Coordinates of C-alpha atoms in Angstrom, one line a residue:
M1 CA 21.5 -4.1 26.1
G2 CA 21.9 -1.5 28.9
K3 CA 22.0 -1.3 32.7
T4 CA 18.6 0.2 33.2
F5 CA 15.1 -0.6 31.8
R6 CA 15.1 2.5 29.7
Q7 CA 18.5 1.8 28.3
S8 CA 17.3 -1.7 27.4
M9 CA 14.2 -0.2 25.7
A10 CA 16.5 2.3 23.8
W11 CA 18.6 -0.6 22.5
L12 CA 15.5 -2.6 21.5
H13 CA 14.0 0.5 19.8
A14 CA 17.2 1.2 17.8
W15 CA 17.9 -2.3 16.6
S16 CA 14.4 -3.4 16.0
G17 CA 13.8 -0.3 13.9
L18 CA 17.0 -0.9 11.9
V19 CA 16.4 -4.6 11.2
V20 CA 13.0 -4.0 9.4
G21 CA 13.2 -0.3 8.7
W22 CA 13.9 -0.6 5.0
V23 CA 10.9 -2.9 4.5
L24 CA 8.7 -0.7 6.7
F25 CA 9.6 2.4 4.7
A26 CA 8.5 0.6 1.5
V27 CA 5.3 -0.5 3.2
F28 CA 4.6 3.0 4.5
V29 CA 5.2 4.7 1.1
T30 CA 3.1 2.3 -1.0
G31 CA 0.4 2.1 1.7
T32 CA 0.2 5.9 1.9
A33 CA -0.1 6.1 -1.9
S34 CA -2.8 3.5 -1.8
Y35 CA -5.2 6.0 -0.1
Y36 CA -5.5 7.3 -3.7
R37 CA -5.4 3.9 -5.4
A38 CA -8.5 4.6 -7.5
E39 CA -7.2 8.0 -8.7
I40 CA -3.8 6.6 -9.5
S41 CA -5.4 3.8 -11.6
L42 CA -7.5 6.3 -13.5
W43 CA -4.5 8.5 -14.2
M44 CA -2.6 5.5 -15.5
R45 CA -5.4 4.8 -18.0
P46 CA -5.9 8.3 -19.7
E47 CA -8.2 6.7 -22.3
L48 CA -10.9 6.5 -19.6
R49 CA -12.7 9.3 -17.9
S50 CA -14.6 9.1 -14.7
G51 CA -18.4 9.1 -15.4
A52 CA -21.7 8.8 -13.7
T53 CA -22.9 5.8 -11.8
L54 CA -25.0 3.4 -14.1
G55 CA -28.6 2.6 -13.3
P56 CA -30.0 -1.0 -12.8
D57 CA -30.7 -1.6 -16.5
A58 CA -27.3 -0.5 -17.7
M59 CA -25.6 -2.5 -15.0
A60 CA -27.7 -5.6 -15.9
T61 CA -26.7 -5.2 -19.6
A62 CA -23.1 -4.8 -18.7
A63 CA -23.2 -8.0 -16.6
E64 CA -24.9 -9.9 -19.4
R65 CA -22.1 -8.9 -21.8
A66 CA -19.4 -9.9 -19.3
V67 CA -21.0 -13.3 -18.9
A68 CA -21.1 -13.8 -22.7
H69 CA -17.4 -13.0 -22.9
L70 CA -16.6 -15.4 -20.1
Q71 CA -18.7 -18.2 -21.7
A72 CA -16.7 -17.7 -24.9
H73 CA -13.2 -17.4 -23.3
A74 CA -13.4 -19.1 -19.9
A75 CA -15.9 -21.9 -20.3
G76 CA -13.8 -24.3 -18.3
A77 CA -13.2 -22.1 -15.3
R78 CA -14.7 -23.0 -11.9
A79 CA -15.4 -19.4 -10.9
W80 CA -16.0 -16.1 -12.7
F81 CA -15.6 -12.7 -11.1
I82 CA -17.1 -9.6 -12.7
T83 CA -16.3 -6.1 -11.5
L84 CA -19.0 -3.8 -12.7
P85 CA -18.4 -0.3 -14.0
R86 CA -18.5 2.6 -11.5
A87 CA -17.7 6.3 -11.6
E88 CA -13.9 6.0 -11.0
N89 CA -13.5 2.9 -13.2
P90 CA -16.0 2.9 -16.1
V91 CA -15.2 -0.5 -17.6
V92 CA -16.2 -4.0 -16.9
E93 CA -13.3 -6.2 -15.5
V94 CA -13.6 -10.0 -15.6
F95 CA -11.3 -12.4 -13.8
W96 CA -11.2 -16.2 -14.0
R97 CA -8.7 -18.9 -13.0
T98 CA -8.1 -21.8 -15.3
G99 CA -6.7 -24.1 -12.6
P100 CA -5.5 -24.4 -9.0
G101 CA -2.2 -22.5 -8.5
R102 CA -2.4 -20.7 -11.8
P103 CA -2.4 -16.9 -12.0
P104 CA -5.9 -15.5 -12.7
E105 CA -6.8 -14.4 -16.3
H106 CA -8.1 -10.9 -16.8
A107 CA -9.9 -8.8 -19.4
E108 CA -11.4 -5.3 -19.5
L109 CA -14.6 -4.8 -21.5
D110 CA -16.5 -1.8 -22.8
P111 CA -19.8 -1.9 -20.9
E112 CA -21.7 -0.6 -23.9
T113 CA -20.5 -3.2 -26.5
G114 CA -18.9 -6.0 -24.5
A115 CA -15.8 -5.8 -26.7
P116 CA -12.3 -5.5 -25.2
A117 CA -11.9 -1.9 -24.0
S118 CA -9.4 0.3 -25.8
V119 CA -7.3 1.0 -22.8
R120 CA -3.6 0.5 -22.1
A121 CA -2.6 -2.5 -20.0
T122 CA -1.4 -1.5 -16.6
R123 CA -1.7 -2.6 -13.0
G124 CA -2.3 1.0 -12.0
G125 CA -2.7 1.7 -8.3
D126 CA -3.3 -2.0 -7.6
F127 CA 0.4 -2.6 -7.9
L128 CA 1.3 -0.2 -5.1
Y129 CA -1.7 -1.5 -3.1
R130 CA -0.6 -5.1 -3.3
F131 CA 3.1 -4.2 -2.9
H132 CA 2.1 -2.7 0.4
F133 CA 1.3 -6.1 2.0
E134 CA 2.8 -8.6 -0.5
L135 CA 6.1 -6.9 -1.6
N136 CA 5.4 -8.2 -5.2
M137 CA 6.2 -11.7 -3.9
P138 CA 4.1 -14.8 -3.8
P139 CA 1.2 -13.8 -1.6
L140 CA 1.9 -16.2 1.2
W141 CA 5.5 -15.3 1.5
G142 CA 5.0 -11.6 1.1
R143 CA 2.2 -11.4 3.7
W144 CA 4.2 -13.3 6.2
I145 CA 7.2 -11.0 5.8
V146 CA 5.1 -7.9 6.1
G147 CA 3.3 -9.3 9.1
L148 CA 6.6 -10.1 10.9
C149 CA 7.9 -6.6 10.1
A150 CA 4.6 -5.1 11.4
M151 CA 5.0 -7.0 14.7
I152 CA 8.6 -5.6 15.1
M153 CA 7.2 -2.2 14.2
L154 CA 4.8 -2.5 17.1
V155 CA 7.7 -3.4 19.4
A156 CA 9.7 -0.4 18.1
L157 CA 6.7 2.0 18.8
V158 CA 6.1 0.7 22.3
S159 CA 9.8 0.7 23.2
G160 CA 10.1 4.2 21.7
I161 CA 7.3 5.4 24.0
V162 CA 9.0 3.9 27.0
T163 CA 12.3 5.5 26.0
H164 CA 11.0 9.1 25.8
R165 CA 10.0 10.5 29.2
R166 CA 9.6 13.9 27.6
I167 CA 7.4 12.7 24.8
F168 CA 5.1 15.8 24.9
V169 CA 8.2 18.2 25.0
D170 CA 9.6 16.3 22.0
F171 CA 6.5 17.2 20.1
F172 CA 7.4 20.9 20.2
T173 CA 11.2 20.5 19.9
F174 CA 13.2 20.7 16.7
R175 CA 16.8 21.9 16.9
R176 CA 18.1 21.6 13.3
H177 CA 21.0 23.9 13.8
K178 CA 22.3 22.3 17.0
S179 CA 24.1 19.3 15.4
L180 CA 23.5 16.8 12.6
Q181 CA 22.7 14.1 15.0
R182 CA 20.5 16.3 17.2
G183 CA 18.6 17.5 14.1
W184 CA 17.8 14.0 12.9
L185 CA 16.8 12.9 16.5
D186 CA 14.4 15.8 16.8
A187 CA 13.0 15.2 13.3
H188 CA 12.5 11.5 14.3
N189 CA 10.8 12.6 17.6
V190 CA 8.5 15.1 16.0
T191 CA 7.3 12.8 13.1
G192 CA 6.9 10.0 15.6
V193 CA 5.0 11.9 18.2
L194 CA 3.0 14.0 15.9
A195 CA 1.1 11.1 14.4
L196 CA 1.7 8.5 17.2
P197 CA -2.0 7.5 17.5
F198 CA -2.1 6.9 13.8
H199 CA 1.1 4.9 13.8
L200 CA -0.2 2.6 16.6
M201 CA -3.6 2.2 14.9
I202 CA -2.3 1.5 11.4
T203 CA 0.3 -1.0 12.7
Y204 CA -2.0 -2.9 15.0
T205 CA -4.9 -3.0 12.5
G206 CA -2.5 -4.1 9.7
I207 CA -1.6 -7.1 11.8
V208 CA -5.2 -7.8 12.6
T209 CA -6.2 -7.7 9.0
L210 CA -4.3 -10.9 8.3
A211 CA -4.6 -12.4 11.8
L212 CA -6.4 -15.5 10.6
M213 CA -3.5 -16.3 8.2
Y214 CA -0.9 -15.8 11.0
M215 CA -3.0 -17.7 13.6
P216 CA -5.4 -20.1 11.9
W217 CA -5.5 -22.7 14.6
G218 CA -8.8 -21.8 16.2
V219 CA -10.7 -21.8 13.0
T220 CA -8.9 -25.0 11.8
T221 CA -9.8 -26.8 15.0
A222 CA -13.3 -25.6 15.4
Y223 CA -14.4 -26.0 11.8
K224 CA -12.1 -28.9 10.7
G225 CA -10.4 -26.7 8.1
D226 CA -13.7 -25.5 6.6
A227 CA -12.9 -21.8 6.6
P228 CA -15.8 -20.8 4.3
R229 CA -18.3 -22.1 6.8
F230 CA -16.6 -20.0 9.5
F231 CA -16.9 -16.9 7.4
A232 CA -20.5 -17.7 6.6
E233 CA -21.5 -18.2 10.2
A234 CA -19.7 -15.0 11.1
G235 CA -21.9 -13.2 8.6
Q236 CA -19.1 -12.1 6.3
I237 CA -20.2 -14.1 3.2
T238 CA -23.2 -16.0 2.1
A239 CA -23.3 -19.8 2.7
P240 CA -21.3 -21.6 0.0
R241 CA -23.0 -24.2 -2.2
Q242 CA -21.1 -27.4 -3.0
P243 CA -21.1 -28.4 -6.7
A244 CA -23.6 -31.1 -7.5
G245 CA -21.4 -32.8 -10.1
Q246 CA -24.1 -32.6 -12.7
P247 CA -24.3 -30.2 -15.7
G248 CA -26.5 -27.2 -15.4
T249 CA -27.3 -24.1 -17.4
L250 CA -26.7 -20.6 -16.0
A251 CA -29.8 -18.5 -15.9
P252 CA -29.6 -14.9 -17.3
V253 CA -27.8 -12.7 -14.8
G254 CA -29.5 -9.4 -15.9
P255 CA -32.7 -10.0 -13.8
M256 CA -30.5 -11.1 -10.8
V257 CA -28.6 -7.8 -11.0
R258 CA -31.9 -5.8 -11.2
Q259 CA -33.4 -7.7 -8.2
A260 CA -30.2 -7.3 -6.2
M261 CA -30.0 -3.6 -6.7
A262 CA -33.7 -3.3 -5.8
T263 CA -33.0 -5.3 -2.6
I264 CA -29.8 -3.5 -1.3
P265 CA -29.8 0.4 -1.4
G266 CA -26.1 0.8 -2.3
P267 CA -23.7 0.7 -5.2
L268 CA -23.2 -2.8 -6.7
E269 CA -19.5 -3.6 -6.8
R270 CA -19.1 -7.1 -8.4
L271 CA -20.6 -10.5 -9.2
S272 CA -19.1 -13.8 -8.2
I273 CA -20.3 -16.7 -10.3
L274 CA -19.3 -20.1 -8.8
N275 CA -19.5 -23.4 -10.7
P276 CA -21.2 -21.7 -13.7
K277 CA -21.6 -25.1 -15.6
D278 CA -22.9 -27.0 -12.6
A279 CA -26.4 -27.7 -11.5
N280 CA -25.6 -26.0 -8.2
A281 CA -24.2 -22.9 -9.7
S282 CA -24.5 -19.7 -7.6
V283 CA -24.4 -16.0 -8.4
V284 CA -23.4 -13.6 -5.6
A285 CA -24.0 -9.9 -5.9
V286 CA -21.5 -8.0 -3.7
F287 CA -22.2 -4.4 -2.8
E288 CA -19.8 -1.7 -1.7
E289 CA -19.6 -1.3 2.1
P290 CA -22.0 1.2 3.5
H291 CA -20.7 4.4 5.0
G292 CA -19.0 3.7 8.4
L293 CA -16.0 2.2 10.0
S294 CA -17.0 -1.5 9.5
H295 CA -15.6 -3.0 6.3
E296 CA -18.5 -5.3 5.5
H297 CA -20.1 -5.9 2.1
P298 CA -23.9 -6.5 1.8
Q299 CA -24.5 -9.5 -0.4
V300 CA -27.4 -11.2 -2.3
A301 CA -26.9 -14.8 -3.3
F302 CA -28.9 -16.4 -6.1
D303 CA -29.4 -20.0 -7.3
G304 CA -27.5 -19.8 -10.6
T305 CA -29.8 -22.1 -12.6
T306 CA -33.2 -20.8 -11.5
G307 CA -32.3 -17.1 -10.6
A308 CA -34.2 -17.4 -7.3
V309 CA -32.8 -15.6 -4.2
A310 CA -31.0 -18.0 -2.0
E311 CA -29.7 -15.7 0.8
I312 CA -29.4 -12.0 1.7
R313 CA -26.6 -10.7 3.9
A314 CA -27.0 -7.1 5.0
G315 CA -25.6 -6.5 8.4
G316 CA -26.1 -8.7 11.4
L317 CA -22.5 -9.6 11.9
Q318 CA -21.5 -11.5 14.9
P319 CA -19.6 -9.4 17.5
G320 CA -16.2 -10.9 16.7
A321 CA -16.7 -10.4 13.0
K322 CA -17.9 -6.9 13.6
T323 CA -14.8 -6.0 15.5
F324 CA -12.6 -7.6 12.8
T325 CA -14.3 -5.7 10.0
T326 CA -14.1 -2.5 11.9
M327 CA -10.3 -3.0 12.3
V328 CA -10.1 -3.6 8.5
G329 CA -12.1 -0.5 7.9
L330 CA -9.9 1.6 10.1
H331 CA -6.8 0.4 8.3
E332 CA -8.1 0.9 4.7
A333 CA -10.0 4.1 5.5
H334 CA -12.7 3.6 2.8
F335 CA -15.1 5.5 5.1
A336 CA -13.0 8.6 4.9
G337 CA -14.3 11.6 2.9
P338 CA -12.0 14.0 1.0
V339 CA -10.8 16.0 4.0
L340 CA -10.3 12.9 6.3
R341 CA -8.5 11.1 3.5
I342 CA -6.0 13.9 3.2
L343 CA -5.4 13.7 7.0
F344 CA -4.8 9.9 6.7
F345 CA -2.4 10.6 3.8
L346 CA -0.5 13.3 5.8
C347 CA -0.2 10.9 8.7
G348 CA 1.1 8.2 6.3
L349 CA 3.7 10.7 5.1
A350 CA 4.7 11.3 8.8
G351 CA 5.1 7.6 9.1
C352 CA 7.4 7.5 6.1
A353 CA 9.4 10.4 7.6
M354 CA 9.6 8.7 11.0
V355 CA 11.0 5.5 9.5
A356 CA 13.4 7.4 7.2
T357 CA 14.8 9.6 10.0
G358 CA 15.1 6.7 12.3
L359 CA 17.3 4.9 9.7
L360 CA 19.4 8.0 9.2
L361 CA 19.8 8.6 12.9
W362 CA 21.1 5.1 13.4
S363 CA 23.9 5.6 10.9
V364 CA 24.7 9.2 11.9
A365 CA 25.0 8.2 15.5
R366 CA 27.6 5.7 14.6
L367 CA 29.8 7.8 12.3
P368 CA 33.5 7.1 13.0
K369 CA 36.0 9.5 14.5
P370 CA 37.7 12.1 12.2
G371 CA 40.1 10.5 9.8
A372 CA 38.7 7.0 10.3
R373 CA 36.9 5.1 7.6
P374 CA 33.4 3.6 8.2
G375 CA 33.4 -0.2 8.6
F376 CA 31.7 -2.5 6.2
G377 CA 28.5 -2.8 8.3
L378 CA 28.0 1.0 8.6
R379 CA 28.8 1.5 4.9
L380 CA 26.2 -1.2 4.0
V381 CA 23.6 0.5 6.2
Q382 CA 24.4 3.9 4.6
G383 CA 24.0 2.4 1.2
L384 CA 20.8 0.7 2.0
N385 CA 19.4 4.0 3.5
V386 CA 20.1 5.8 0.2
A387 CA 18.7 2.9 -1.8
T388 CA 15.5 2.9 0.2
V389 CA 14.8 6.5 1.1
A390 CA 15.8 7.9 -2.3
G391 CA 15.5 4.8 -4.4
L392 CA 11.9 3.8 -3.6
P393 CA 10.5 7.3 -4.5
A394 CA 12.5 7.2 -7.7
A395 CA 11.2 3.8 -8.5
V396 CA 7.6 4.9 -8.0
A397 CA 8.3 7.9 -10.4
A398 CA 9.8 5.5 -12.9
Y399 CA 6.6 3.3 -12.7
F400 CA 4.4 6.4 -13.5
L401 CA 6.8 7.5 -16.3
A402 CA 6.9 4.1 -17.9
N403 CA 3.1 4.3 -18.1
R404 CA 3.3 7.4 -20.3
L405 CA 6.4 6.4 -22.4
L406 CA 5.8 2.7 -23.2
P407 CA 3.9 2.0 -26.4
V408 CA 0.2 1.4 -25.7
G409 CA 0.2 -1.9 -27.7
L410 CA 3.4 -3.3 -26.2
P411 CA 2.9 -7.0 -25.3
D412 CA 3.0 -7.6 -21.5
R413 CA 3.0 -3.8 -21.1
A414 CA 1.9 -4.0 -17.4
A415 CA 4.9 -6.2 -16.6
W416 CA 7.2 -3.8 -18.4
E417 CA 5.9 -1.0 -16.1
V418 CA 6.6 -3.0 -13.0
G419 CA 10.0 -4.0 -14.5
G420 CA 10.8 -0.3 -14.8
F421 CA 10.0 0.2 -11.1
F422 CA 12.4 -2.5 -10.0
A423 CA 15.1 -1.6 -12.5
I424 CA 15.4 2.0 -11.3
W425 CA 15.3 0.9 -7.7
L426 CA 18.1 -1.6 -8.3
L427 CA 20.1 1.0 -10.2
V428 CA 19.8 3.5 -7.3
G429 CA 20.8 0.8 -4.9
L430 CA 24.0 -0.1 -6.8
I431 CA 25.0 3.5 -7.2
A432 CA 24.4 4.1 -3.5
L433 CA 26.8 1.3 -2.6
L434 CA 29.5 2.5 -5.0
R435 CA 29.4 6.3 -4.7
P436 CA 30.6 8.3 -1.7
Q437 CA 27.8 8.8 0.8
R438 CA 27.3 12.6 0.5
R439 CA 27.4 12.5 -3.3
A440 CA 25.1 9.5 -3.4
W441 CA 22.4 11.3 -1.4
T442 CA 22.6 14.4 -3.6
E443 CA 22.7 12.6 -6.9
M444 CA 19.9 10.1 -6.1
L445 CA 17.6 12.7 -4.6
T446 CA 18.2 14.9 -7.6
A447 CA 17.6 12.0 -10.0
A448 CA 14.3 11.2 -8.2
A449 CA 13.2 14.9 -8.5
I450 CA 14.0 14.8 -12.3
L451 CA 11.9 11.7 -12.7
Y452 CA 8.9 13.2 -11.0
A453 CA 9.2 16.4 -13.1
A454 CA 9.4 14.1 -16.2
V455 CA 6.2 12.4 -15.2
C456 CA 4.5 15.8 -15.1
G457 CA 6.1 16.8 -18.4
A458 CA 5.1 13.6 -20.2
D459 CA 1.5 13.9 -19.1
G460 CA 1.5 17.6 -20.0
L461 CA 2.6 16.7 -23.5
R462 CA -0.2 14.2 -23.8
I463 CA -2.7 16.8 -22.6
L464 CA -1.3 19.3 -25.1
R465 CA -1.5 16.8 -28.0
E466 CA -5.1 15.9 -27.2
G467 CA -6.0 19.6 -27.0
L468 CA -4.4 20.4 -30.3
A469 CA -6.2 17.4 -31.9
G470 CA -9.6 18.7 -30.6
G471 CA -10.0 16.1 -28.0
R472 CA -11.6 16.3 -24.6
P473 CA -10.6 19.0 -22.2
A474 CA -8.1 18.0 -19.5
D475 CA -9.6 16.2 -16.5
P476 CA -9.1 18.1 -13.2
L477 CA -7.9 14.8 -11.7
F478 CA -5.0 14.6 -14.2
L479 CA -4.1 18.3 -13.5
T480 CA -4.1 17.7 -9.7
F481 CA -2.0 14.5 -10.1
D482 CA 0.5 16.4 -12.2
G483 CA 0.6 19.2 -9.7
A484 CA 1.4 16.6 -7.0
M485 CA 4.2 15.2 -9.1
L486 CA 5.7 18.7 -9.4
A487 CA 5.4 19.2 -5.6
L488 CA 7.2 16.0 -5.0
A489 CA 9.9 17.0 -7.4
G490 CA 10.3 20.3 -5.5
L491 CA 10.5 18.5 -2.1
L492 CA 13.1 16.1 -3.4
L493 CA 15.2 18.9 -4.9
L494 CA 15.1 20.7 -1.6
A495 CA 16.3 17.6 0.2
A496 CA 19.1 17.2 -2.4
R497 CA 20.1 20.8 -1.7
K498 CA 20.2 20.2 2.0
A499 CA 22.3 17.0 1.5
A500 CA 24.8 18.9 -0.7
R501 CA 25.3 21.5 2.0
Y502 CA 26.4 18.8 4.5
D503 CA 30.1 18.7 4.3
G504 CA 30.6 15.3 6.0
A505 CA 32.2 16.8 9.1
P506 CA 32.1 14.6 12.1
R507 CA 29.3 15.2 14.5
P508 CA 29.9 16.9 17.8
K509 CA 29.5 15.2 21.1
A510 CA 25.9 14.3 21.5
A511 CA 25.6 12.2 24.7
R512 CA 25.6 13.6 28.2
T513 CA 24.7 10.1 29.5
V514 CA 27.7 8.6 31.3
G515 CA 28.6 4.9 31.5
I516 CA 27.5 4.1 28.0
P517 CA 30.2 2.6 25.8
E518 CA 31.3 4.0 22.4
P519 CA 29.4 1.6 20.2
D520 CA 26.1 2.6 21.9
R521 CA 26.2 6.4 21.2
G522 CA 23.0 6.2 19.2
R523 CA 21.2 4.7 22.1
A524 CA 22.7 7.4 24.3
A525 CA 21.2 10.1 22.1
L526 CA 17.8 8.4 22.3
L527 CA 18.1 8.3 26.1
E528 CA 19.1 12.0 26.2
A529 CA 15.9 12.9 24.5
G530 CA 13.9 11.4 27.3
E531 CA 15.8 13.1 30.2

């Protein structure tokens, strides 16, 4: 590990970053994209258009129609969830679960008629958002893996800070013409130091967000496993009502919606209807969080059979819960306005670059001597680097492109979109392992650029067809999104051009530090940066 404390920290930084770097890159990319989750979802459903916020009467009518649909199609479910229309998502979404352990059922309804909405099936930005912390795995497994990787990420950040004595000098240093290894090291330093407060904040708050899942023992011991009572006493939810075991009739929800909107001065987000056929049915109106750091949702609970107000939760969180919700709010940045959200997005891109350059630096620092062939371990790392750094952006582009190319009425259409995402990612990974390293980088980055340009082209053709048919004018959101796709295509083409210029020549001597053995040259370069 090294003879000195800083050498040990350099070893820890290099190896901890490599072990989880590929997962962390995927987490950073999809998490950064999730800052525009609503816009991505709207772009992936071009049949919709963002509209005005509905008033109490229209919201009440939409809720009544959603309940009618659930009574007809989900009468046996123990809970109904209704997401009411809002400006960025002008449809009613209903969810229900038919039994324990089964995936939730889902439908989208026209708020004006209650009929199924004429909109293509897609997971939209929600796929990228959930991939960010679940990796498209069963939730428990995915969240544990991401949590462990985040813990190691925190270790890598702290050890990186200890390694760099010249951390502020590194902020202004970038020597791309000095040597290949020096250029990657400086790029890693700049992207790491530039947004270091963001990296520390986003990693720590990401761990805290699921802390009760990772460390449930306090709540389990104090509340005998009754987690809902803990959340209710902390002020995060209304007190749950146990089912009476006797049949009951659900009161009209329209008056409840009107009363809730008159009670809480904020946008109504969703309704939760628990035990709708029971005498102890409850209806909870959940509002969007008010402006501010704390991620707390005001709520109004009703007796489901009488329509009477049972409880109002609007602020007043306990200190521990307030701290927790503030951490969640910092991580998700729902409080951020347009300018601050761009800043969060740019910091997220810096995080992606930091992880990517760290992975590349590890492999570049361990290139064999001239004439020698890389070993299996190094070749595997090089292939995984291409598969991750070039493959994941290509997979995201394929996901967007599938949304435009697949037939609107295709059965399981949303699953086909996700399948396209993983198919392209797997294809890039296989090519990266089979092709020579330099060619793999150039070819895969170029392919990713072509995919992003194709996304813009496919949507441009759709806009042109609608215009020729006398349809609605192009939404500025769609034009902005297409422009972002072109910009990404240009950046990837630039990266492919840079990769093509690299002739594969061995790196020059990079380490002035003496006493460090040959296999640890990557660590030596990190130490040199801190001298």
